[in-house]
Short mmCIF file of C-alpha atoms in Angstrom, two decimals:
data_model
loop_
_atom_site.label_atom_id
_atom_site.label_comp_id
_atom_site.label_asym_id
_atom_site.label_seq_id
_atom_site.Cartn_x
_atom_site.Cartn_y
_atom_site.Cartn_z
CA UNK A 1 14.28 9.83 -7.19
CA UNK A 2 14.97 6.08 -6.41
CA UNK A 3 13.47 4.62 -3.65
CA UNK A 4 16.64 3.92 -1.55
CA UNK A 5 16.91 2.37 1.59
CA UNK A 6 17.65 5.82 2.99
CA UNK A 7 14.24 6.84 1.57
CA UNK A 8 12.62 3.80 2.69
CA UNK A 9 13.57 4.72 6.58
CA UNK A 10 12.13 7.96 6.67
CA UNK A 11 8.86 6.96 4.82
CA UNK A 12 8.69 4.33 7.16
CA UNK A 13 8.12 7.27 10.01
CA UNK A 14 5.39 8.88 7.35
CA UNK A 15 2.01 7.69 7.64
CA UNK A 16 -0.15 7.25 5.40
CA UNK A 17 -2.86 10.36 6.10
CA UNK A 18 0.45 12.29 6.28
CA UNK A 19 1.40 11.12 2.69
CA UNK A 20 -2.38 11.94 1.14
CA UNK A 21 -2.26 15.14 2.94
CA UNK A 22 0.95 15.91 1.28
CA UNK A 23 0.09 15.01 -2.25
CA UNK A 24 -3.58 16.66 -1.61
CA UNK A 25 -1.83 19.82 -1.35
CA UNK A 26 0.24 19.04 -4.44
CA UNK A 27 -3.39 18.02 -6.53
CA UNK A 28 -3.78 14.57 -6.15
CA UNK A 29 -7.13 13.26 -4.74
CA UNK A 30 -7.13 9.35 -5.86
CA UNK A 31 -4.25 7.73 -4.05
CA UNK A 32 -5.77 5.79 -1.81
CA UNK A 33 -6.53 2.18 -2.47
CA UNK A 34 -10.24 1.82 -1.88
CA UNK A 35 -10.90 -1.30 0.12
CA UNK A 36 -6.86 -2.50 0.73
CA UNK A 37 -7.11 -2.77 4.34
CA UNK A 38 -5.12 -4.48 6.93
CA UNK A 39 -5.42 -8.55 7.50
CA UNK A 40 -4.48 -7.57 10.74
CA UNK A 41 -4.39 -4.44 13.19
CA UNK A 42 -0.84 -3.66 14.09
CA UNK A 43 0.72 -4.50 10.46
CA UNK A 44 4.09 -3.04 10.53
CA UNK A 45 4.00 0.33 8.13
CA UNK A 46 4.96 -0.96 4.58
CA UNK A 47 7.16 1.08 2.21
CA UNK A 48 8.18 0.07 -1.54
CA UNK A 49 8.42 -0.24 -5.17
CA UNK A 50 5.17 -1.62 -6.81
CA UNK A 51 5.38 -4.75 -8.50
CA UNK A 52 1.77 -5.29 -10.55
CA UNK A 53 -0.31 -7.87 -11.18
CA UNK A 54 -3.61 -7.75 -13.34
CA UNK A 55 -6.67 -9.90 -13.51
CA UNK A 56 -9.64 -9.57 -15.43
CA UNK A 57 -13.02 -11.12 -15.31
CA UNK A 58 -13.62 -15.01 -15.66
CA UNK A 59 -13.26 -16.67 -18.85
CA UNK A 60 -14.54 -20.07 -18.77
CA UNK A 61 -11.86 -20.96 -21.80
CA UNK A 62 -9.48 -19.21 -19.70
CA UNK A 63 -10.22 -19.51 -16.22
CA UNK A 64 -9.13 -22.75 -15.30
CA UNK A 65 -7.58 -24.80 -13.19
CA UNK A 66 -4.88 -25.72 -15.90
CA UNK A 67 -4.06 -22.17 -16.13
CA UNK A 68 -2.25 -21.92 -12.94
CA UNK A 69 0.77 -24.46 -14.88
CA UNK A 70 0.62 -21.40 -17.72
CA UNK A 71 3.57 -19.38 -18.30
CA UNK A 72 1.31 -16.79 -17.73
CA UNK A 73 0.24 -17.40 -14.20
CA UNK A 74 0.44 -16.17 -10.83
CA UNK A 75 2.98 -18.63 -10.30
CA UNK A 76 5.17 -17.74 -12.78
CA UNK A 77 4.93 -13.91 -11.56
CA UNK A 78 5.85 -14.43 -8.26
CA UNK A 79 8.88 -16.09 -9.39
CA UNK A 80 9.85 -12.74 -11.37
CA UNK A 81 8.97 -10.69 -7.60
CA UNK A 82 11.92 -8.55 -6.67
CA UNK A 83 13.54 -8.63 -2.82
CA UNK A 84 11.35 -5.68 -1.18
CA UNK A 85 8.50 -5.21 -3.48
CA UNK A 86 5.43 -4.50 -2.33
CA UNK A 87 2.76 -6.61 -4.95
CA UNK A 88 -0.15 -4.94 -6.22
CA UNK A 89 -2.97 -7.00 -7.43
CA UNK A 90 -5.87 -5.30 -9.33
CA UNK A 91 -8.52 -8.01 -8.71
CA UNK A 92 -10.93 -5.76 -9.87
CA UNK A 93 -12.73 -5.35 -6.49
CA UNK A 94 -13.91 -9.32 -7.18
CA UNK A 95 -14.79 -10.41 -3.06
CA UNK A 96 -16.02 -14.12 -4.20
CA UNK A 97 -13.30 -15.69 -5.65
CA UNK A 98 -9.99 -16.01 -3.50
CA UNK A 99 -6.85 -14.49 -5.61
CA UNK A 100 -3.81 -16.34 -3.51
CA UNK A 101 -3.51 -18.81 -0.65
CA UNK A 102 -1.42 -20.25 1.84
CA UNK A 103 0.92 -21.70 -0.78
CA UNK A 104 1.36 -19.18 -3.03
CA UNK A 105 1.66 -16.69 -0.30
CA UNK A 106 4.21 -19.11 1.77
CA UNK A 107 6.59 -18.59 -1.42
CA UNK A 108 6.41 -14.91 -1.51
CA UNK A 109 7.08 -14.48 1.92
CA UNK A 110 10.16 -17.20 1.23
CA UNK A 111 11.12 -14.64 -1.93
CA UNK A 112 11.16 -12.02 0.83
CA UNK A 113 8.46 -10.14 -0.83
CA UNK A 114 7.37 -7.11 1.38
CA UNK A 115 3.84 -7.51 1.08
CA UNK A 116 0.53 -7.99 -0.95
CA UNK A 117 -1.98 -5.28 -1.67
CA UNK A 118 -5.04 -5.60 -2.91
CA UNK A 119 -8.95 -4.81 -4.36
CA UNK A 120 -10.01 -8.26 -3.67
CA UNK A 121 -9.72 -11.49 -1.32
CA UNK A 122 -7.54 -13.97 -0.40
CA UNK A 123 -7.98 -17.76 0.84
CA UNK A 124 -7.02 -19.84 3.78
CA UNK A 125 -7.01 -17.37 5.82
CA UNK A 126 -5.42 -19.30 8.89
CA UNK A 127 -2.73 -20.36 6.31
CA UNK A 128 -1.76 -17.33 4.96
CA UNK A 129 -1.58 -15.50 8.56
CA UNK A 130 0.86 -18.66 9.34
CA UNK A 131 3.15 -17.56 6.42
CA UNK A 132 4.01 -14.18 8.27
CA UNK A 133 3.54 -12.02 4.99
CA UNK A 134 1.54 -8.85 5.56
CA UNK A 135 -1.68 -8.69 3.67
CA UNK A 136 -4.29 -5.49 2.62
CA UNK A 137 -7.32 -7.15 0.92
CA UNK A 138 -11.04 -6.80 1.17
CA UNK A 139 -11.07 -9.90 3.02
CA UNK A 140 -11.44 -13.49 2.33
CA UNK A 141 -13.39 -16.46 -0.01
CA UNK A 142 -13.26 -19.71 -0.10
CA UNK A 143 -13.08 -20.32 -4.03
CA UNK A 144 -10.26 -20.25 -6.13
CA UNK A 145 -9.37 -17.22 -8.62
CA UNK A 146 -10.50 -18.80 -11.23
CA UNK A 147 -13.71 -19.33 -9.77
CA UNK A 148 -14.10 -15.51 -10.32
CA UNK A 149 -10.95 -13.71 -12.15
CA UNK A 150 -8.35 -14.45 -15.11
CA UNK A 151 -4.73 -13.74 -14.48
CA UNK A 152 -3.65 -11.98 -17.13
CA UNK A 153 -0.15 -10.29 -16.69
CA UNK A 154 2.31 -8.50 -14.81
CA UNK A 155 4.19 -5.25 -14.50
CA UNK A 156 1.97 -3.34 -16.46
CA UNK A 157 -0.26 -0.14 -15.26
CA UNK A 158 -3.38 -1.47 -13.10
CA UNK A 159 -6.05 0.34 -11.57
CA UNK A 160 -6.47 -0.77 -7.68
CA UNK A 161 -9.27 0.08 -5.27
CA UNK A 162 -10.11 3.23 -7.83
CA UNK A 163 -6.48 4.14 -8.10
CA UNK A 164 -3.90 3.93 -11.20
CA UNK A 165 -0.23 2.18 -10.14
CA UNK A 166 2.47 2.08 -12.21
CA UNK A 167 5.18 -0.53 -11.75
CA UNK A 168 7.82 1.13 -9.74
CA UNK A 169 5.37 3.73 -8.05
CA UNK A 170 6.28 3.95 -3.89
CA UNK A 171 3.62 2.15 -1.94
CA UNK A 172 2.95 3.33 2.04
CA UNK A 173 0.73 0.74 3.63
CA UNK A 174 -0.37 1.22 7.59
CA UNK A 175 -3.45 0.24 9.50
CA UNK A 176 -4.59 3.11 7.37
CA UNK A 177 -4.47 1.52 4.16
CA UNK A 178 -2.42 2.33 1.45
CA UNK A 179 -1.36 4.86 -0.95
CA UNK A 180 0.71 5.46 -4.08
CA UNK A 181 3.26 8.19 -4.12
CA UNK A 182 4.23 8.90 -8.00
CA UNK A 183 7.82 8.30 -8.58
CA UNK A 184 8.23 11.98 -8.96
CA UNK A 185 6.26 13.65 -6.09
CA UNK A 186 8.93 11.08 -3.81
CA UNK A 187 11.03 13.70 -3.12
CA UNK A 188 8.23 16.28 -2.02
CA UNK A 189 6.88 13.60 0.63
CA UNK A 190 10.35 12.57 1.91
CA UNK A 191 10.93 16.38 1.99
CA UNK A 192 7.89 17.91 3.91
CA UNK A 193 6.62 14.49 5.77
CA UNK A 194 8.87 14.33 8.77
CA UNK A 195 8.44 18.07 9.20
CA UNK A 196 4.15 17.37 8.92
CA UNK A 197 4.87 14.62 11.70
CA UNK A 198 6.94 17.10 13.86
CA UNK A 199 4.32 19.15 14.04
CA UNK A 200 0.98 17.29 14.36
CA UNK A 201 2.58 15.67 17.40
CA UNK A 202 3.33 19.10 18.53
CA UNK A 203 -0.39 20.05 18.09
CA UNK A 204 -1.12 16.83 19.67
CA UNK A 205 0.82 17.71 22.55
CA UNK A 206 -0.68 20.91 22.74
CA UNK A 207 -4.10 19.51 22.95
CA UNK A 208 -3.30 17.24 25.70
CA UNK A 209 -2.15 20.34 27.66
CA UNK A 210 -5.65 21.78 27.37
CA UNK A 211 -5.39 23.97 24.06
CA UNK A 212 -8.28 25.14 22.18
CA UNK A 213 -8.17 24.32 18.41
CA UNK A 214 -9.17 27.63 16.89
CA UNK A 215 -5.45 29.34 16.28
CA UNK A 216 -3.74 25.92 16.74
CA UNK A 217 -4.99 23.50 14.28
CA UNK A 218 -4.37 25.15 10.89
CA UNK A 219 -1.88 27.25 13.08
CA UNK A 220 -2.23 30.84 13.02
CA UNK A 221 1.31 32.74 13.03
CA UNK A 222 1.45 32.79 16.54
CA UNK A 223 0.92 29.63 16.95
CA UNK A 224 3.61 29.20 14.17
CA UNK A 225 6.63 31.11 15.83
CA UNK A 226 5.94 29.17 19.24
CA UNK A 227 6.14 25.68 17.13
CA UNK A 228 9.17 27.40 15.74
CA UNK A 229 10.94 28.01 18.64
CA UNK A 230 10.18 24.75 20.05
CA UNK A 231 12.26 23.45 17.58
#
């Protein structure tokens, strides 16, 4: 299914346990990207299309600073960034070597990129929080990529934080973290996600009013036909 904007509104309502609860049931386990948190608390929820980028360990040949004027460069990818993609950067899980900064990240926000995701770390930190676009990284380092990574190409299957992304896949970020939703399990999670959210704030609501878990929380089929009839 294509990720339309119709799509993008209700997934926008879905977090992100939601979604690997959803896709746990369907057999997938390794969705989540393992360290891709929030630069901030409070990050709006994310939703879109993956657009990749790869790195690979430090060359000295190739890692350098006259790389970045390559027509293989970061630069040149983020110049090739769609309206609304969400970028995915497999830095390899590399937290000593800084993968964008203020600049680079000032002209994806200016692209209206949604957002960057990814295994490793970012620089100039105050600078990049200035540029308004939403970040999930490991965290921050002072030195350049090429201090610890080689850029090597874009829009190609990555594996970030332990997980496998194809370009195109649906990224959900939150305060969460993010996850992947395969192209064609979309239609499953914008199927049975609003209806999981429905009723875990019913259970919620239920536990506030003094309920017990046992019967309630996996619902038994009492339980059930009273959420039913709430409805």
């Amino acid at each position: 299914m294509t990720l339309t904007n119709e799509a993008i509104a209700v997934l926008k309502d879905v977090s992100t346990a939601t979604i690997t609860t959803i896709l746990l049931k369907k057999g997938l386990r390794n969705i989540w990207l393992r360290g891709a948190m929030p630069l901030k608390p409070g990050q709006p929820r994310l939703v879109g299309p993956a657009f990749t980028l790869r790195f690979v360990p430090a060359r000295e040949d190739l890692a350098t600073p006259a790389s970045w004027g390559s027509p293989i460069s970061t630069r040149a990818a983020i110049e090739a960034m769609p309206e609304g993609c969400l970028v995915v950067a497999d830095a390899m899980g590399v937290t000593d070597a800084g993968i964008f900064g203020d600049i680079l990240c000032a002209r994806m926000a200016k692209r209206n990129v949604a957002g960057l995701i990814t295994d490793g770390v970012l620089r100039d930190v105050a600078g990049v929080t200035r540029t308004g676009l939403p970040v999930w990284s490991r965290g921050f380092a002072a030195p350049p990529s090429v201090a610890g990574v080689t850029f090597v190409g874009w829009q190609e299957t990555i594996g970030c934080g332990g997980v496998a992304v194809i370009p195109g896949d649906v990224i959900v970020a939150d305060d969460d973290g993010a996850v992947v939703i395969p192209k064609a399990l979309l239609d499953d999670v914008l199927a049975e996600g609003p209806e999981q959210e429905r009723m875990e704030a019913w259970i919620v609501e239920e536990v506030e009013n003094g309920a017990s878990l046992p019967g309630l929380y996996p619902m038994n089929a009492e339980t059930k036909a009273r959420y039913d009839a709430s409805k």
